[in-house]
Amino acid sequence: MNELKPEIISLFESDEMKEYINTEYDSLHILTKADIIEGARIDIQKKFELQKKLYKSINKSEDWEIDRLKSDINEYKRANGHMYGIFGDVYIVGEYGFDDDIRDEKLYGYHPYTSFHKALQYIKNEWEDAKDSYDDGSQPTFWYTIEKYSSDDLGEMHEQICWYITADGTVTSFNGSGRISGINIPHPFSEGDIVTMDSTPSFPERIGLIIETGPNTKDFCFPQALYLSKDGLFKANSVKSATVFSDYPQSPLFSPMYRLKTYTGELPEDIRIFEKISDGLKNQGNAGAYPSSLGNTLWENLYNTDETGKGVSESELNEIWERSLKEWHSREYSG
């Protein structure tokens, strides 16, 4: 199975995540490796080939994992097969993007084609016209879908499958089991780390402050990151499950775990409070073991204060932070 190791690690786009997964690789479950493959920003044909390699390399005695992996492989085989239609099939391109004015997903139009490959060529031609705009390293915040419709015996059209395609024309996933936005993998980050959370193109990347890491790095609910929502309120949610983007109605095309990395720039003014909280969390010392950590105290106070579930203002967050410090120090001194 180790021959697959470099290929799976290469699917991560953050150097920090690559280095950490490299050390943790042998402890990952079969299905975790399968999820890493299926959630990555690569073409579904490449995912199909990697899944088959993974299947051939594993101990066939692990029945429940085998069944899931075989089912996934069959789903990818079906998705690839649907690219070859028959007379009367219709492939509709949907153009989507993140709209800064409404701060949300927006549908810009539909275009019908008689074959999958004609539909995909349209997307690739659009990218040729747009790609020079991203020479500065910025990430596109637009994407496409291709929906396939076939007629039944009565001549009525029915959707068969929907593929998701990135701006450059990479067919990365499809509806159903072919799309994974939450992924449970270990991570190298600690309480107080300020990170970049990137699920583009679904939303612009956002800056998060890790406030709680839980009992171990393989817990799906952790790390919990504090962030500024699209409504200008502070919330905390799980990075692995991508609920750090739950203020948007749609789920992201990709998990933020692939690009999760330390933020190194100057913090914008509206989240400058992260600096104070980060320093406090990093200075908590040996008394920070879960569940008695300062980060856990902060999370509980934030959760109990946010009665609407929409988040808290900066002044409320500051008050919650100061209260959490006092409570945590009180527990620390009382032994």
C-alpha positions as a Python dict, from the first residue, in 0.01 Angstrom:
ca = {
    (1, 'M'): (0, 0, 0),
    (2, 'N'): (297, 230, 53),
    (3, 'E'): (334, 274, -321),
    (4, 'L'): (13, 476, -302),
    (5, 'K'): (143, 693, -19),
    (6, 'P'): (310, 967, -229),
    (7, 'E'): (11, 984, -463),
    (8, 'I'): (-237, 1032, -179),
    (9, 'I'): (-18, 1280, 8),
    (10, 'S'): (23, 1484, -312),
    (11, 'L'): (-353, 1548, -310),
    (12, 'F'): (-303, 1793, -23),
    (13, 'E'): (-217, 2143, -139),
    (14, 'S'): (-86, 2279, 191),
    (15, 'D'): (276, 2194, 274),
    (16, 'E'): (187, 2174, 644),
    (17, 'M'): (-85, 1920, 577),
    (18, 'K'): (138, 1722, 340),
    (19, 'E'): (413, 1696, 600),
    (20, 'Y'): (175, 1595, 878),
    (21, 'I'): (-19, 1337, 675),
    (22, 'N'): (315, 1191, 570),
    (23, 'T'): (389, 1111, 937),
    (24, 'E'): (35, 987, 1009),
    (25, 'Y'): (-27, 798, 686),
    (26, 'D'): (16, 444, 820),
    (27, 'S'): (-243, 505, 1093),
    (28, 'L'): (-514, 617, 850),
    (29, 'H'): (-808, 384, 790),
    (30, 'I'): (-875, 248, 442),
    (31, 'L'): (-1190, 456, 406),
    (32, 'T'): (-1010, 770, 523),
    (33, 'K'): (-767, 722, 237),
    (34, 'A'): (-1061, 666, 3),
    (35, 'D'): (-1224, 988, 127),
    (36, 'I'): (-901, 1180, 71),
    (37, 'I'): (-898, 1059, -289),
    (38, 'E'): (-1266, 1133, -350),
    (39, 'G'): (-1263, 1482, -200),
    (40, 'A'): (-952, 1612, -380),
    (41, 'R'): (-933, 1874, -656),
    (42, 'I'): (-848, 1624, -930),
    (43, 'D'): (-1039, 1472, -1221),
    (44, 'I'): (-1281, 1189, -1141),
    (45, 'Q'): (-1104, 959, -1389),
    (46, 'K'): (-784, 997, -1184),
    (47, 'K'): (-986, 935, -866),
    (48, 'F'): (-1127, 618, -1024),
    (49, 'E'): (-777, 489, -1100),
    (50, 'L'): (-653, 568, -747),
    (51, 'Q'): (-954, 394, -592),
    (52, 'K'): (-882, 79, -791),
    (53, 'K'): (-516, 90, -680),
    (54, 'L'): (-629, 128, -319),
    (55, 'Y'): (-866, -166, -352),
    (56, 'K'): (-597, -393, -496),
    (57, 'S'): (-355, -306, -216),
    (58, 'I'): (-571, -377, 90),
    (59, 'N'): (-636, -680, 308),
    (60, 'K'): (-961, -824, 175),
    (61, 'S'): (-1061, -950, 523),
    (62, 'E'): (-1186, -604, 621),
    (63, 'D'): (-1533, -674, 481),
    (64, 'W'): (-1726, -357, 567),
    (65, 'E'): (-1450, -132, 434),
    (66, 'I'): (-1423, -347, 121),
    (67, 'D'): (-1796, -318, 55),
    (68, 'R'): (-1792, 61, 88),
    (69, 'L'): (-1489, 96, -134),
    (70, 'K'): (-1634, -140, -398),
    (71, 'S'): (-1956, 62, -393),
    (72, 'D'): (-1762, 386, -442),
    (73, 'I'): (-1565, 238, -732),
    (74, 'N'): (-1889, 130, -899),
    (75, 'E'): (-2033, 480, -853),
    (76, 'Y'): (-1730, 635, -1023),
    (77, 'K'): (-1751, 379, -1301),
    (78, 'R'): (-2117, 478, -1349),
    (79, 'A'): (-2032, 850, -1348),
    (80, 'N'): (-1764, 802, -1612),
    (81, 'G'): (-1999, 586, -1820),
    (82, 'H'): (-2267, 857, -1822),
    (83, 'M'): (-2027, 1082, -2014),
    (84, 'Y'): (-2106, 870, -2320),
    (85, 'G'): (-2467, 937, -2411),
    (86, 'I'): (-2708, 825, -2681),
    (87, 'F'): (-2918, 1016, -2930),
    (88, 'G'): (-3166, 1235, -2747),
    (89, 'D'): (-2958, 1288, -2432),
    (90, 'V'): (-2912, 1650, -2327),
    (91, 'Y'): (-2618, 1786, -2127),
    (92, 'I'): (-2685, 2122, -1961),
    (93, 'V'): (-2403, 2345, -1840),
    (94, 'G'): (-2485, 2553, -1534),
    (95, 'E'): (-2262, 2853, -1463),
    (96, 'Y'): (-2225, 2939, -1095),
    (97, 'G'): (-2019, 3187, -899),
    (98, 'F'): (-1981, 3356, -564),
    (99, 'D'): (-2145, 3700, -593),
    (100, 'D'): (-1983, 3969, -377),
    (101, 'D'): (-2297, 4185, -380),
    (102, 'I'): (-2525, 3922, -229),
    (103, 'R'): (-2239, 3740, -51),
    (104, 'D'): (-2369, 3410, -177),
    (105, 'E'): (-2386, 3160, -464),
    (106, 'K'): (-2545, 3287, -784),
    (107, 'L'): (-2658, 3106, -1098),
    (108, 'Y'): (-2554, 3298, -1410),
    (109, 'G'): (-2706, 3082, -1682),
    (110, 'Y'): (-2774, 2746, -1848),
    (111, 'H'): (-2648, 2616, -2184),
    (112, 'P'): (-2770, 2288, -2343),
    (113, 'Y'): (-2545, 2057, -2548),
    (114, 'T'): (-2593, 1726, -2724),
    (115, 'S'): (-2284, 1561, -2570),
    (116, 'F'): (-2085, 1574, -2248),
    (117, 'H'): (-1764, 1654, -2431),
    (118, 'K'): (-1916, 1949, -2617),
    (119, 'A'): (-2042, 2083, -2285),
    (120, 'L'): (-1700, 2038, -2124),
    (121, 'Q'): (-1526, 2202, -2420),
    (122, 'Y'): (-1742, 2512, -2368),
    (123, 'I'): (-1616, 2532, -2008),
    (124, 'K'): (-1254, 2488, -2114),
    (125, 'N'): (-1290, 2760, -2378),
    (126, 'E'): (-1429, 2996, -2114),
    (127, 'W'): (-1124, 2926, -1898),
    (128, 'E'): (-887, 3010, -2183),
    (129, 'D'): (-1046, 3356, -2193),
    (130, 'A'): (-1039, 3403, -1815),
    (131, 'K'): (-720, 3237, -1686),
    (132, 'D'): (-491, 3539, -1739),
    (133, 'S'): (-692, 3719, -1470),
    (134, 'Y'): (-550, 3477, -1211),
    (135, 'D'): (-180, 3511, -1288),
    (136, 'D'): (-146, 3692, -953),
    (137, 'G'): (-217, 3368, -767),
    (138, 'S'): (-575, 3451, -670),
    (139, 'Q'): (-833, 3173, -682),
    (140, 'P'): (-1142, 3170, -908),
    (141, 'T'): (-1473, 3188, -725),
    (142, 'F'): (-1681, 3045, -1006),
    (143, 'W'): (-1756, 2689, -1115),
    (144, 'Y'): (-1984, 2483, -1336),
    (145, 'T'): (-2218, 2188, -1334),
    (146, 'I'): (-2312, 1956, -1619),
    (147, 'E'): (-2648, 1786, -1577),
    (148, 'K'): (-2738, 1491, -1798),
    (149, 'Y'): (-3102, 1436, -1898),
    (150, 'S'): (-3236, 1129, -2079),
    (151, 'S'): (-3588, 1053, -2201),
    (152, 'D'): (-3798, 759, -2085),
    (153, 'D'): (-4036, 550, -2298),
    (154, 'L'): (-4299, 825, -2278),
    (155, 'G'): (-4058, 1092, -2398),
    (156, 'E'): (-4027, 1263, -2060),
    (157, 'M'): (-3681, 1388, -1963),
    (158, 'H'): (-3521, 1286, -1633),
    (159, 'E'): (-3194, 1391, -1473),
    (160, 'Q'): (-2943, 1106, -1462),
    (161, 'I'): (-2643, 1267, -1296),
    (162, 'C'): (-2485, 1603, -1219),
    (163, 'W'): (-2110, 1662, -1239),
    (164, 'Y'): (-1924, 1949, -1069),
    (165, 'I'): (-1647, 2118, -1264),
    (166, 'T'): (-1387, 2374, -1156),
    (167, 'A'): (-1314, 2689, -1355),
    (168, 'D'): (-1034, 2523, -1554),
    (169, 'G'): (-1260, 2240, -1672),
    (170, 'T'): (-1158, 1971, -1421),
    (171, 'V'): (-1448, 1734, -1354),
    (172, 'T'): (-1392, 1683, -982),
    (173, 'S'): (-1708, 1522, -846),
    (174, 'F'): (-2071, 1427, -903),
    (175, 'N'): (-2389, 1422, -698),
    (176, 'G'): (-2441, 1149, -443),
    (177, 'S'): (-2142, 959, -305),
    (178, 'G'): (-1910, 1128, -553),
    (179, 'R'): (-1904, 1456, -360),
    (180, 'I'): (-1735, 1491, -19),
    (181, 'S'): (-1711, 1827, 156),
    (182, 'G'): (-1634, 1702, 507),
    (183, 'I'): (-1335, 1479, 573),
    (184, 'N'): (-1202, 1339, 901),
    (185, 'I'): (-824, 1353, 884),
    (186, 'P'): (-561, 1442, 1146),
    (187, 'H'): (-400, 1785, 1145),
    (188, 'P'): (-91, 1958, 1294),
    (189, 'F'): (-259, 2269, 1437),
    (190, 'S'): (-292, 2377, 1801),
    (191, 'E'): (-512, 2608, 2006),
    (192, 'G'): (-420, 2967, 1925),
    (193, 'D'): (-305, 2900, 1568),
    (194, 'I'): (-444, 3140, 1308),
    (195, 'V'): (-511, 2958, 982),
    (196, 'T'): (-635, 3008, 628),
    (197, 'M'): (-950, 2806, 553),
    (198, 'D'): (-992, 2767, 179),
    (199, 'S'): (-1286, 2593, 12),
    (200, 'T'): (-1271, 2793, -309),
    (201, 'P'): (-1442, 2820, -548),
    (202, 'S'): (-1755, 2780, -335),
    (203, 'F'): (-1673, 3083, -116),
    (204, 'P'): (-1379, 3320, -71),
    (205, 'E'): (-1116, 3183, 167),
    (206, 'R'): (-1152, 3298, 527),
    (207, 'I'): (-922, 3334, 825),
    (208, 'G'): (-988, 3120, 1131),
    (209, 'L'): (-851, 3101, 1484),
    (210, 'I'): (-818, 2749, 1624),
    (211, 'I'): (-972, 2767, 1972),
    (212, 'E'): (-1016, 2399, 2056),
    (213, 'T'): (-849, 2081, 1931),
    (214, 'G'): (-1033, 1820, 2137),
    (215, 'P'): (-901, 1495, 2284),
    (216, 'N'): (-716, 1389, 1968),
    (217, 'T'): (-650, 1504, 1613),
    (218, 'K'): (-876, 1235, 1463),
    (219, 'D'): (-1200, 1361, 1622),
    (220, 'F'): (-1437, 1479, 1345),
    (221, 'C'): (-1572, 1767, 1558),
    (222, 'F'): (-1228, 1923, 1597),
    (223, 'P'): (-1051, 2149, 1544),
    (224, 'Q'): (-1304, 2419, 1626),
    (225, 'A'): (-1218, 2749, 1460),
    (226, 'L'): (-1342, 3098, 1540),
    (227, 'Y'): (-1424, 3307, 1231),
    (228, 'L'): (-1610, 3614, 1112),
    (229, 'S'): (-1930, 3515, 930),
    (230, 'K'): (-2062, 3679, 615),
    (231, 'D'): (-2303, 3872, 843),
    (232, 'G'): (-2015, 4028, 1038),
    (233, 'L'): (-2064, 3814, 1350),
    (234, 'F'): (-1816, 3580, 1522),
    (235, 'K'): (-1890, 3208, 1531),
    (236, 'A'): (-1699, 2887, 1603),
    (237, 'N'): (-1743, 2561, 1414),
    (238, 'S'): (-1564, 2249, 1296),
    (239, 'V'): (-1305, 2279, 1020),
    (240, 'K'): (-1318, 1911, 920),
    (241, 'S'): (-1693, 1907, 865),
    (242, 'A'): (-1667, 2241, 679),
    (243, 'T'): (-1928, 2394, 913),
    (244, 'V'): (-1694, 2692, 936),
    (245, 'F'): (-1883, 2786, 618),
    (246, 'S'): (-2229, 2704, 755),
    (247, 'D'): (-2339, 3067, 726),
    (248, 'Y'): (-2379, 2991, 355),
    (249, 'P'): (-2674, 2771, 248),
    (250, 'Q'): (-2472, 2550, 12),
    (251, 'S'): (-2204, 2302, 110),
    (252, 'P'): (-1857, 2358, -38),
    (253, 'L'): (-1723, 2164, -333),
    (254, 'F'): (-1404, 2089, -137),
    (255, 'S'): (-1304, 2041, 224),
    (256, 'P'): (-1088, 2321, 370),
    (257, 'M'): (-853, 2051, 506),
    (258, 'Y'): (-665, 2016, 175),
    (259, 'R'): (-541, 2375, 185),
    (260, 'L'): (-542, 2436, 562),
    (261, 'K'): (-230, 2632, 653),
    (262, 'T'): (-93, 2888, 896),
    (263, 'Y'): (-197, 3243, 813),
    (264, 'T'): (112, 3462, 787),
    (265, 'G'): (-20, 3800, 672),
    (266, 'E'): (-139, 4100, 869),
    (267, 'L'): (-483, 4048, 1015),
    (268, 'P'): (-763, 4264, 873),
    (269, 'E'): (-900, 4523, 1115),
    (270, 'D'): (-1234, 4345, 1160),
    (271, 'I'): (-1066, 4035, 1308),
    (272, 'R'): (-776, 4201, 1489),
    (273, 'I'): (-920, 4064, 1814),
    (274, 'F'): (-782, 3725, 1705),
    (275, 'E'): (-433, 3844, 1801),
    (276, 'K'): (-527, 3890, 2167),
    (277, 'I'): (-715, 3562, 2189),
    (278, 'S'): (-439, 3375, 2006),
    (279, 'D'): (-173, 3501, 2246),
    (280, 'G'): (-388, 3402, 2544),
    (281, 'L'): (-453, 3052, 2414),
    (282, 'K'): (-87, 2991, 2332),
    (283, 'N'): (19, 3105, 2681),
    (284, 'Q'): (-214, 2872, 2870),
    (285, 'G'): (73, 2636, 2953),
    (286, 'N'): (43, 2278, 3076),
    (287, 'A'): (-304, 2331, 3221),
    (288, 'G'): (-455, 2329, 2872),
    (289, 'A'): (-538, 1958, 2844),
    (290, 'Y'): (-882, 1879, 2705),
    (291, 'P'): (-1151, 1911, 2839),
    (292, 'S'): (-1022, 2167, 3090),
    (293, 'S'): (-844, 2384, 2833),
    (294, 'L'): (-891, 2757, 2802),
    (295, 'G'): (-1009, 2697, 2446),
    (296, 'N'): (-1284, 2464, 2567),
    (297, 'T'): (-1392, 2725, 2825),
    (298, 'L'): (-1406, 2987, 2550),
    (299, 'W'): (-1606, 2759, 2321),
    (300, 'E'): (-1861, 2676, 2593),
    (301, 'N'): (-1911, 3041, 2684),
    (302, 'L'): (-1941, 3136, 2318),
    (303, 'Y'): (-2196, 2860, 2257),
    (304, 'N'): (-2402, 2948, 2565),
    (305, 'T'): (-2404, 3319, 2482),
    (306, 'D'): (-2496, 3282, 2115),
    (307, 'E'): (-2867, 3210, 2170),
    (308, 'T'): (-2966, 3278, 1809),
    (309, 'G'): (-2694, 3059, 1658),
    (310, 'K'): (-2599, 3341, 1422),
    (311, 'G'): (-2288, 3456, 1607),
    (312, 'V'): (-2182, 3735, 1842),
    (313, 'S'): (-2052, 4088, 1791),
    (314, 'E'): (-1691, 4189, 1852),
    (315, 'S'): (-1779, 4355, 2183),
    (316, 'E'): (-1965, 4042, 2294),
    (317, 'L'): (-1672, 3823, 2188),
    (318, 'N'): (-1434, 4042, 2389),
    (319, 'E'): (-1655, 4009, 2697),
    (320, 'I'): (-1680, 3631, 2647),
    (321, 'W'): (-1302, 3607, 2617),
    (322, 'E'): (-1239, 3806, 2937),
    (323, 'R'): (-1497, 3596, 3125),
    (324, 'S'): (-1341, 3275, 2994),
    (325, 'L'): (-998, 3384, 3114),
    (326, 'K'): (-1128, 3451, 3465),
    (327, 'E'): (-1314, 3118, 3482),
    (328, 'W'): (-1019, 2922, 3352),
    (329, 'H'): (-771, 3087, 3591),
    (330, 'S'): (-1011, 3024, 3876),
    (331, 'R'): (-1016, 2651, 3796),
    (332, 'E'): (-639, 2648, 3749),
    (333, 'Y'): (-569, 2807, 4086),
    (334, 'S'): (-823, 2592, 4267),
    (335, 'G'): (-638, 2283, 4147),
}
